[in-house]
Amino acid sequence: VLKELYRVLKKGGRAIILEFSKPTPGLLKKAYDAYSFKLIPKLGAWLCKDEDSYRYLVESIRQHPDQEILKTWFLEAGFERCDYQNLSGGIVALHQGMKD
């Protein structure tokens, strides 16, 4: 996907992706894990009568590559000046790369 994004981007263009990521270690990570694996599926069951889908959502987020891996993928796709900014303690990250 990143290679195709690079291909169709105009020279001088910037790709920006906001994606769930890996929280930084510590208390926030422990609290986020508890919230994700215990509360989100229960809320899904209560609000939508679909606990399994919300459990799958949390598990799929955990399978997403971390910030450094996604940055490497940007570079491998041809982007330059690649970087990311953690938001909410790394729960989400804003990734960007330029096509020079």
Coordinates of C-alpha atoms in Angstrom, one line a residue:
V1 CA 0.0 0.0 0.0
L2 CA 2.8 2.4 0.8
K3 CA 4.5 1.7 -2.5
E4 CA 1.3 2.5 -4.3
L5 CA 0.8 5.6 -2.3
Y6 CA 4.3 6.7 -3.2
R7 CA 3.7 6.0 -6.8
V8 CA 0.5 8.1 -7.1
L9 CA 1.8 11.0 -4.9
K10 CA 3.0 14.1 -6.8
K11 CA 6.6 15.1 -6.4
G12 CA 6.9 17.2 -3.3
G13 CA 3.8 15.6 -1.9
R14 CA 3.5 14.3 1.7
A15 CA 1.8 11.1 2.9
I16 CA 0.3 11.3 6.4
I17 CA -1.2 8.3 8.2
L18 CA -2.8 8.4 11.6
E19 CA -2.9 4.9 13.0
F20 CA -3.3 3.0 16.2
S21 CA 0.2 2.1 17.5
K22 CA 2.1 0.8 20.5
P23 CA 1.8 2.8 23.7
T24 CA 5.1 3.7 25.5
P25 CA 5.9 1.3 28.3
G26 CA 4.8 2.2 31.8
L27 CA 1.6 2.9 33.7
L28 CA -0.3 4.2 30.6
K29 CA 0.5 0.9 28.7
K30 CA -0.9 -1.2 31.6
A31 CA -4.0 0.9 31.9
Y32 CA -4.6 0.9 28.1
D33 CA -4.1 -2.9 28.0
A34 CA -6.7 -3.3 30.8
Y35 CA -9.1 -0.9 29.0
S36 CA -8.6 -2.6 25.6
F37 CA -8.9 -6.2 26.6
K38 CA -11.4 -6.0 29.4
L39 CA -13.6 -2.9 28.9
I40 CA -13.9 -2.5 25.1
P41 CA -15.3 -6.0 24.4
K42 CA -17.7 -5.6 27.3
L43 CA -18.9 -2.2 26.0
G44 CA -19.3 -3.9 22.5
A45 CA -21.4 -6.6 24.1
W46 CA -23.5 -4.1 26.0
L47 CA -24.0 -1.4 23.4
C48 CA -24.0 -3.5 20.2
K49 CA -24.7 -7.0 21.4
D50 CA -21.4 -8.0 19.7
E51 CA -18.5 -8.7 22.1
D52 CA -16.6 -10.8 19.6
S53 CA -16.2 -8.0 17.0
Y54 CA -14.9 -5.7 19.6
R55 CA -12.5 -8.3 20.9
Y56 CA -11.3 -8.8 17.3
L57 CA -10.8 -5.0 16.9
V58 CA -8.6 -4.9 20.0
E59 CA -6.6 -7.9 18.9
S60 CA -6.1 -6.6 15.3
I61 CA -4.8 -3.3 16.7
R62 CA -2.2 -5.2 18.7
Q63 CA -1.1 -6.9 15.4
H64 CA -0.3 -3.6 13.8
P65 CA 3.4 -2.9 13.5
D66 CA 5.0 -0.5 15.9
Q67 CA 6.1 3.0 15.1
E68 CA 9.7 2.1 14.1
I69 CA 8.6 -0.7 11.8
L70 CA 6.0 1.5 10.0
K71 CA 8.7 4.1 9.6
T72 CA 11.0 1.5 8.0
W73 CA 8.2 0.5 5.6
F74 CA 7.8 4.2 4.6
L75 CA 11.6 4.3 3.8
E76 CA 11.5 1.0 1.9
A77 CA 8.6 2.3 -0.2
G78 CA 10.8 5.2 -1.3
F79 CA 9.7 8.0 1.0
E80 CA 12.2 10.5 2.4
R81 CA 12.2 12.6 5.5
C82 CA 10.1 9.9 7.3
D83 CA 9.1 10.5 10.9
Y84 CA 6.3 9.9 13.4
Q85 CA 4.8 11.7 16.3
N86 CA 3.3 9.7 19.2
L87 CA -0.1 11.0 20.3
S88 CA -1.8 9.9 23.6
G89 CA 1.3 8.3 24.8
G90 CA 1.8 6.2 21.6
I91 CA -1.7 4.8 21.6
V92 CA -1.9 6.4 18.2
A93 CA 0.9 7.8 16.0
L94 CA 1.0 10.2 13.1
H95 CA 3.4 9.0 10.5
Q96 CA 4.6 11.0 7.5
G97 CA 6.9 10.8 4.6
M98 CA 7.8 13.0 1.6
K99 CA 8.2 12.3 -2.1
D100 CA 11.0 14.5 -3.1

